Coordinates of C-alpha atoms in Angstrom, one line a residue:
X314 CA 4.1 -20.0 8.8
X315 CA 4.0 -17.2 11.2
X316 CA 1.9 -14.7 9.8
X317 CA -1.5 -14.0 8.4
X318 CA -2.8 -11.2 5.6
X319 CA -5.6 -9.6 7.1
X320 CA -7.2 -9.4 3.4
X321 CA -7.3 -10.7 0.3
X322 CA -7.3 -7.5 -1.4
X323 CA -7.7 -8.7 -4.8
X324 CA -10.4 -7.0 -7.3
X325 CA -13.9 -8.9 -7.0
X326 CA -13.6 -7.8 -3.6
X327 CA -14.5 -11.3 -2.3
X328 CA -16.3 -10.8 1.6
X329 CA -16.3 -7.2 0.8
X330 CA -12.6 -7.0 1.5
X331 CA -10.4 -4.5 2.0
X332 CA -8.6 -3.5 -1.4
X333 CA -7.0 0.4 -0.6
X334 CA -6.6 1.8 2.6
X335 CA -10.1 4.1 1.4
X336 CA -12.2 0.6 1.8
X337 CA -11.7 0.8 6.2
X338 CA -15.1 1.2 6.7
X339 CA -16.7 0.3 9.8
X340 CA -17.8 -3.1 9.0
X341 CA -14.5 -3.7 8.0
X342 CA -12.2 -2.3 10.9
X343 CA -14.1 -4.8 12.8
X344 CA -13.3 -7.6 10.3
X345 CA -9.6 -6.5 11.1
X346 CA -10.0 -6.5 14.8
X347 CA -11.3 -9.8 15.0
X348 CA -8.8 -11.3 12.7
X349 CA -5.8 -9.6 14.6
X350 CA -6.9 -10.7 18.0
X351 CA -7.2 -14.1 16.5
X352 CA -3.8 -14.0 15.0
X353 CA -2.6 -12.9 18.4
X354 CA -4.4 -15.4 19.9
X355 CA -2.5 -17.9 18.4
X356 CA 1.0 -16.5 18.0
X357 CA 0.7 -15.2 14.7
X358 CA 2.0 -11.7 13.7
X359 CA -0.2 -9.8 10.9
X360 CA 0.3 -8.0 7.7
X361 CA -2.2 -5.8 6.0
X362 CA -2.2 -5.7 2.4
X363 CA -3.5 -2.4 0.6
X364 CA -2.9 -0.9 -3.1
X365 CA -1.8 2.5 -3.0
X366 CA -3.0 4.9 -5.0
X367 CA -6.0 4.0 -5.4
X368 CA -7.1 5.1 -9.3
X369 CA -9.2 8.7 -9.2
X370 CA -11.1 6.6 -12.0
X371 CA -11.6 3.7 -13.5
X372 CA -13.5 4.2 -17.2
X373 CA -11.1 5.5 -18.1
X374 CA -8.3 4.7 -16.3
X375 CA -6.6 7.7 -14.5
X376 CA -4.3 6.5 -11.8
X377 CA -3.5 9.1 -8.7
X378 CA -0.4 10.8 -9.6
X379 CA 2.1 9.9 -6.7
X380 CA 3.9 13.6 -7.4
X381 CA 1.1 14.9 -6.8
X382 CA 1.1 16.4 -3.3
X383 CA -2.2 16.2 -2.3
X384 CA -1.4 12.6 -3.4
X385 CA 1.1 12.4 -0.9
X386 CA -0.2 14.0 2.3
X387 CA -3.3 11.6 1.7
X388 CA -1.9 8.4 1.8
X389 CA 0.4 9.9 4.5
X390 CA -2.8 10.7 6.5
X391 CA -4.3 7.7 5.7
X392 CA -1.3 5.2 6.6
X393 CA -0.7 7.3 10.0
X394 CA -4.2 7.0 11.2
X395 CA -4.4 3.1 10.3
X396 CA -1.1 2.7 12.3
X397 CA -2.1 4.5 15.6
X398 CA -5.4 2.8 15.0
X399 CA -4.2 -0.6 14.9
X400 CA -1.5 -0.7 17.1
X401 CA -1.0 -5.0 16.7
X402 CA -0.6 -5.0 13.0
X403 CA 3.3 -6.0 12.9
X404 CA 3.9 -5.6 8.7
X405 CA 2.2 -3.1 6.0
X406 CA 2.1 -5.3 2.6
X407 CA 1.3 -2.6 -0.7
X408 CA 1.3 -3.1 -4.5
X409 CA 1.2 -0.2 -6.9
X410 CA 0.0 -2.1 -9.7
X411 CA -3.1 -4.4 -10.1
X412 CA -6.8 -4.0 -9.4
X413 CA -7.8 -0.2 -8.1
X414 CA -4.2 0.7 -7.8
X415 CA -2.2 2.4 -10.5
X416 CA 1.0 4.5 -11.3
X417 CA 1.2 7.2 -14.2
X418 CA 2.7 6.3 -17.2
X419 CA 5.6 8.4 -18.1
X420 CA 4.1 8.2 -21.6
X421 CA 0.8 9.6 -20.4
X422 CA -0.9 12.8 -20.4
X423 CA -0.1 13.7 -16.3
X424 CA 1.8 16.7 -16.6
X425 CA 3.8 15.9 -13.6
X426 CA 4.9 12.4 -15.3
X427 CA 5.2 12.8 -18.2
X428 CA 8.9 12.2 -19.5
X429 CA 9.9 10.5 -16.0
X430 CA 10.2 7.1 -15.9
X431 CA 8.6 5.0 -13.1
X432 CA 12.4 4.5 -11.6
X433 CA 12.5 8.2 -10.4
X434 CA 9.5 8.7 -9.2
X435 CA 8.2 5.6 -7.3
X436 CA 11.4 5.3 -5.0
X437 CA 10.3 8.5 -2.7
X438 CA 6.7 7.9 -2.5
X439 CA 7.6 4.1 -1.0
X440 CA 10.2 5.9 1.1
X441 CA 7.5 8.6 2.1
X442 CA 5.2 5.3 2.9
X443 CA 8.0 3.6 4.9
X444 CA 8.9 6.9 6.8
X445 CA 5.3 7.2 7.6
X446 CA 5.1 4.3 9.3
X447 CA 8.2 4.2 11.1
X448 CA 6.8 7.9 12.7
X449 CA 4.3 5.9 14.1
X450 CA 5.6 2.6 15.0
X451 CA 9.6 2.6 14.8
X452 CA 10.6 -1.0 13.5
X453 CA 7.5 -2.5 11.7
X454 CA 8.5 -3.4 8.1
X455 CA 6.8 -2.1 4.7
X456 CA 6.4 -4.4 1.9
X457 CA 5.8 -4.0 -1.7
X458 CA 4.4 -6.1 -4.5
X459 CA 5.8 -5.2 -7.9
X460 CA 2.8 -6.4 -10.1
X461 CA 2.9 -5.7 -13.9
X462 CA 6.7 -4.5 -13.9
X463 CA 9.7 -5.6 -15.3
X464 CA 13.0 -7.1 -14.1
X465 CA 14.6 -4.1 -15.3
X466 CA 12.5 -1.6 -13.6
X467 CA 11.9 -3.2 -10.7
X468 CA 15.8 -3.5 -10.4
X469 CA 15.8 0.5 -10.9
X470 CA 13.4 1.5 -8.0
X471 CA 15.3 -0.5 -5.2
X472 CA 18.5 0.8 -6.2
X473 CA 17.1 4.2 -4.4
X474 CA 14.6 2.8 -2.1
X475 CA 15.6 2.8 1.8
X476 CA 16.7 -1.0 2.4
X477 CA 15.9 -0.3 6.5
X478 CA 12.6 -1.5 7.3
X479 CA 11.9 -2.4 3.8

């Protein structure tokens, strides 16, 4: 083992953890601080773990269109301004599925989605995220948890996702 999640980011929000980039309050910067500098301490490196987009709403459901892009230049912003405000974090760990994170369905009513599946539009927003970071901190590495997709479509999206720091 040589690294440690900074949070749990799973939906109870357990400790008040950090689920989306949007939960960095105060409180929890601190949280990440501490945990960092005790990572550091003993020669771990760190990964944050976020869901990105966070749903606009949850009864019902309406996910944050990701070709949407007001979409884009806020998670942009948002993944920036954690970078250059936490210099030490080595890795960036994101699912797009699961808890308060959701795609469109290209079988929905977004106007923007509908009729495209999730293999040409996902690839350029984790591109966009990847390029983000690497603006900020050249060589740190973006990961990506696949929850609630196929084989098959998972399969899709890397064929056109960046393989360098991915």
């Amino acid at each position: 083992v040589n690294m440690v999640q900074l949070s749990i980011a799973w939906g109870g929000k357990p400790a008040g953890e950090v689920l989306n980039l949007e939960d960095l309050n105060a409180e929890q910067r601190e949280k990440f601080k501490f945990r960092i500098a005790q990572a550091k301490k003993h020669g771990l490196k760190t990964i944050a773990h976020f869901g990105i987009p966070r749903m606009v709403n949850f009864n019902p459901v309406r996910p944050a269109c990701i070709l949407d892009q007001a979409v884009q230049t806020k998670y942009r912003d948002l993944l920036k301004e954690f970078m250059v405000s936490f210099p030490e974090v080595d890795d960036v760990l994101v699912y797009t599925f699961d808890q308060q994170a959701w795609l469109c369905s290209e079988f929905g009513p977004c106007p923007r989605c509908s009729g495209i599946p999730l293999d040409a539009r996902l690839p350029a927003f984790l591109n966009m995220l990847n390029e983000t970071m690497q603006s900020v901190r050249p060589n740190t590495r973006l990961w990506w948890k696949p929850w609630e997709l196929s084989k098959g479509q998972v399969v899709a999206i890397l064929d056109d996702v960046k393989p360098a720091h991915f």
